[in-house]
Amino acid sequence: MYPATSPVSAPPRPRHTQSYGGPRLAHGTRGGAAPTPSGRLDLSGPQGAQLRAVVTSVLKVCPDFQPVQLLRRSGRSVLLAGTVGRMPVVAKCLLDRSPEWVERFQHEIAAYRTFVRHRPPVRVPRLVAADPEAGTLVTERMQGRPGALQRHPFEAVPRADVRTVLGAVCRVNTWRPPAGSFDRPLDYPARLGRYHELGLLTDRDLGDLGKLLHGIAHAGGRQQTQWQFCHGDALLSNMLLSPAGPVLVDWEHTGWYLPGFDLATLWTVLSEAPGARRQISQLAHAGGPAARDAFLVNLMLVLTREIRTYETAVQRAMREPPPVLPPRGQDRAGGGMAYGEEQRLLLRRLHDDCGQARRAVRAAVGTR
């Protein structure tokens, strides 16, 4: 292994664009390990000026970095594939310096630093170098195919993949990292209040979810027993599947949540896998009434967040000309549907799912 020369480098050891509806390409195509680049990195012209600045930023924390391919460029970040010695790596550089995104980026770096000292029970990319102030992160480029190409797959996910993903998530959720290693990224009452103010939750929703939260706190006894370590963004597109085992990437939301947050995220995006949804619900209910209620609170929050995201996306699509989408199988799973049609169909599904979750919440409140 070739160690990077950086004050925050990880010691050697053996061997995440999110456009609405699109995949999070944390490791490029998420295919094999460092596939041969399909073309050189073009650093010429106005677009190249930004990339040159990004490469310079990476070289400051990882002087041995050799860029070979642009994986993604958005308004928030740039992702480059490259090498450090013989090791394939991915360099992520933050462009959006707003407080929210700076905090999220620094949270991700802190997670990878913690993983150097305390190994989680799943495979994660190795930290190579990072500079939280400059907004630069370099990690090992992992081997594997993506669990899904889209945030919300429009095609059924193979059962074997679902079993693998659920197994990895459950192992993460049972991990107990040392106290103080991670915080609680989600303020539940504040988030519920915010969605209520935006008109996404009704007065009755707010009251019912508040009752469930109160019951969870009462049933938890000691406060520390209420919380579960979660990935925080357990999408299939954030998991690489390989013969050596699944790899989880994009840890910018990780921390302590009420039990079932990761399961609620998976349930939300597996609309084409009713069998998997039943299995997830059974897992959530296995912990008793308090675990069931925590799962339902998480499910309502996740579904409401997704509805808000996709409503904004549909509104934007109506104002702007549709983008040119890649052919089927390259970067999308929707196939031949029109651009806006995919988003509207997904939005209808999310509203249907939210109605189902709302009825389950009311039934849970009725049993108290």
Coordinates of C-alpha atoms in Angstrom, one line a residue, residues 94 96-107 132-133:
L94 CA -16.5 20.9 -2.1
D96 CA -20.5 25.1 -2.4
R97 CA -19.1 26.9 0.7
S98 CA -22.5 27.6 2.3
P99 CA -22.5 26.7 6.0
E100 CA -24.9 23.7 5.5
W101 CA -22.7 22.0 3.0
V102 CA -19.4 22.8 4.7
E103 CA -20.8 21.2 7.9
R104 CA -22.0 18.2 6.0
F105 CA -18.6 17.7 4.3
Q106 CA -16.7 18.1 7.5
H107 CA -19.1 15.6 9.1
P132 CA -11.9 19.9 6.2
E133 CA -11.0 23.6 6.0

